[in-house]
Amino acid sequence: MTATEKLKKRRPILKKITIALWVVFALCIIGFPTYIWAVSNNLNNWFGNLPSYSQLENPDQNLTSLLFTADGVQLGSGYYRNNRNPVTYDQLGDNLVHALLAAEDIRFNSHSGIDLESMFRVAFGVITFSPKGGGSTISQQLAKNLFNTRVIKAEDKGKLEGVNGFLDQLIYKTKEWILSVRLERSYTKEEIMAMYYNTVEFGNNAYGIKSAAKTYFNKLPHELSVQEAAVLAGMQKGVTTYRPDINPENSMRRRNTVMSQMVKYDFLDKRAYDTLKVQEINLEEFRQQDHNTGLAQYFRAEASKDLLELCRNLGYDLYGDGLKIYTTLDSRMQAYAEDAMDSSMRSLQALFDQKLDQEGRDLWIDSKGREIENFFEESVIPRSQAYRRLVRKYGSKSDSVDYYMNKPKKLKVFSWGGDIDTVMSSIDSIRYYKQFLQSGFLATQPSTGAIKAWVGGVNFQHFKYDHVRYGKRQPGSLFKPFVYATAVEQGYSPCYTFRDEAVAIRTGNGSEVWDPSNAEGRFSGEEMTLKLAMAKSVNSITARVMDIVKPDKVVDMAKRVGIESTIPPYYSIALGTEDVSLFEILGAYGTFANKGTHIEPYYISRIEDKYGNEIYRHVPRKSKAINEDVAYVMLNMMQETVRNGSGIRLWAPGYYNLTDYNQTEFSIGAKTGTTQNASDGWFVAVTNDIVAGAWVGGDDRAIHFTHWPDGQGARTAMPIVALFLQDIYADSTLNLQKTVFQRPPNLSMEIDCQKFVDVLTPTDTTIYDDDIY
């Protein structure tokens, strides 16, 4: 066959090849751009919507709102759906930048969103059935993370999506190509790098590199070492697979791979790599960021409830808008308060447990120390969450309720020595937790109403209930200053005297008689000034004062100074029979310290949006409740509590080192409160700088000491307040001064009762147990 004949025979084949080449050329030059255009514009709604350019400029991310103390300390991990705190490129540090470039996209700084070399490598691997790794650039991964290109909402879904798996992957990838190019046009390389690190997940509820660095290594991003940066950058190949806390071997292997890539691209010296690759991953500082850790846990939980409504009214999302919330709390005072609570309640619980063992009694007793029959079965269990949940599921008469309530299960329970892993039924668990005494503590700045420390209970992880705002209980003698303030307002001097003797007062229509006894069950017959009677919490004299000033006037006084709970105008309220909260009590006592002006306690000073613009500033709510003279007289009367009354240990030397016994240049006023069966112990102290108060008691009112003096406020609540005051006045960084209460210039009422009669305790400074009432 001649060459001409061979050529004629091959001509049809050559023609077909030529046509095929032209088709391929046309597809490449015309078809591919057309396809990209079609996807970009969602032609005929085949491919689904892409984010708009405005969305590219302002991508929607759930950002963590952060809470700060007045002295600039961040409280906990903030409020979030995804725990994400963005950083700038300058805050990343070289180690993170180099680790990510080496691990994910070494040509990041030279391409425009699509790395053609990587794409050809991936395509060749697919054709030859020998995959060579992924070809996504950092920009493409950012596009996927920002806009959820693989998770399509129904309204954004195209007609071709969901038809075929291979076609879906092609469309998704195409969208990421388009978005990555658009991102490169909208942002600098540094901004894209920072945005990438801010959007990725690292497990343990850590979203973004700042949260991850804090969670795993307790560092800021720029503080991370080479190997720590390699661990976090390497996790993006598979977060769960390479998490160092649950898969340390995988994480170490991946870390070393990233570091070897860093050596390859001259980011890390080979000798340094050889040293680092054999080191274990150090997770000594690993702390999962949640609301059960950190400072002011009760406060953060309670603040969120008010903040949610406040932010909604301002038009912001507390859990997604990345707000900066500045509180009135002081981190140092808060730490001292939590330490005081821990130290005092640990000791008190040990005493309570010891008494229970010695007495060999059940937990629930009446006011005379007698066990209350079937109280646990008939009152405690039916109120438990476990029981009510089972009743809702199976019905109140079902045997399943009893079966599951008594079924043993593995639990981690609280103890003052640390959490204990054990096996316990729901019944046993309820009984176990009820034995713990509870407490609440609050401290405010009387001149401003700013809350400086808030401790809602003994352990937030195990006891979520907040005893500052919601734990309303009978205040006992803590209510008496409102009775005496009413008398002072009506012109009665604190030096006015009554005899401590039995009293019987006809109430209502005259058919009922109120005849309260004193706490110790006897009357001394002693003639006492109002000042000393309040200091020693003498019920008989308080009752006589109430009979003079009348209940409705006392209720009015309590409301004016800050008590918001419903207080009926009964004579018995003089002894604190109506429930109030610690939050209310502190606000009311602050009125005395603030020269008669009531300022509603608050804890949010201002809020900024994610750009630093102020969107809220608190305006104090003030009202003139009583005149300055009355307020000062009440402070003077409360000083008697710590000099000669039930709070004497706060002042006396050798206890809390607040002052010498005869020191006059530091004014402290105080009041104790204890209910009839010692179910509730209270103590509030007042200085010019701070009003601090604590409540202590059992979850149920039937949980208390058998012996009344053991449960009185001077023994249970006062140590918390005293330790707190001792610490804050010893801390020079707080700049607190030991000053005296300022006497009004024109005070006409005589308050120096020594001028009339020497009825006050003489100079003997010895303190006996019977001195604490």
PDB file of C-alpha atoms in Angstrom, residues 478-487 534 549 553-554 557-558 561 563 584-585 588-589 592 634:
ATOM      1  CA  LEU A 478     -31.780  41.179 109.711  1.00  0.00           C
ATOM      2  CA  PHE A 479     -35.165  42.873 109.210  1.00  0.00           C
ATOM      3  CA  LYS A 480     -35.022  44.734 112.540  1.00  0.00           C
ATOM      4  CA  PRO A 481     -33.091  47.793 111.264  1.00  0.00           C
ATOM      5  CA  PHE A 482     -36.139  48.689 109.165  1.00  0.00           C
ATOM      6  CA  VAL A 483     -38.223  48.728 112.359  1.00  0.00           C
ATOM      7  CA  TYR A 484     -35.706  50.882 114.211  1.00  0.00           C
ATOM      8  CA  ALA A 485     -35.204  53.175 111.191  1.00  0.00           C
ATOM      9  CA  THR A 486     -38.949  53.831 111.243  1.00  0.00           C
ATOM     10  CA  ALA A 487     -38.701  54.753 114.929  1.00  0.00           C
ATOM     11  CA  MET A 534     -30.827  46.114 118.140  1.00  0.00           C
ATOM     12  CA  VAL A 549     -44.447  52.751 114.976  1.00  0.00           C
ATOM     13  CA  LYS A 553     -45.041  52.272 108.516  1.00  0.00           C
ATOM     14  CA  VAL A 554     -42.355  49.595 108.749  1.00  0.00           C
ATOM     15  CA  MET A 557     -39.772  51.987 105.224  1.00  0.00           C
ATOM     16  CA  ALA A 558     -38.663  48.578 103.900  1.00  0.00           C
ATOM     17  CA  VAL A 561     -34.939  51.485 101.155  1.00  0.00           C
ATOM     18  CA  ILE A 563     -37.088  45.583  99.709  1.00  0.00           C
ATOM     19  CA  GLU A 584     -32.798  42.924  98.132  1.00  0.00           C
ATOM     20  CA  ILE A 585     -31.197  43.029 101.569  1.00  0.00           C
ATOM     21  CA  ALA A 588     -31.589  48.109 101.340  1.00  0.00           C
ATOM     22  CA  TYR A 589     -28.563  48.195 103.654  1.00  0.00           C
ATOM     23  CA  PHE A 592     -28.106  53.403 104.967  1.00  0.00           C
ATOM     24  CA  MET A 634     -28.791  53.610 111.642  1.00  0.00           C
TER      25      MET A 634
END
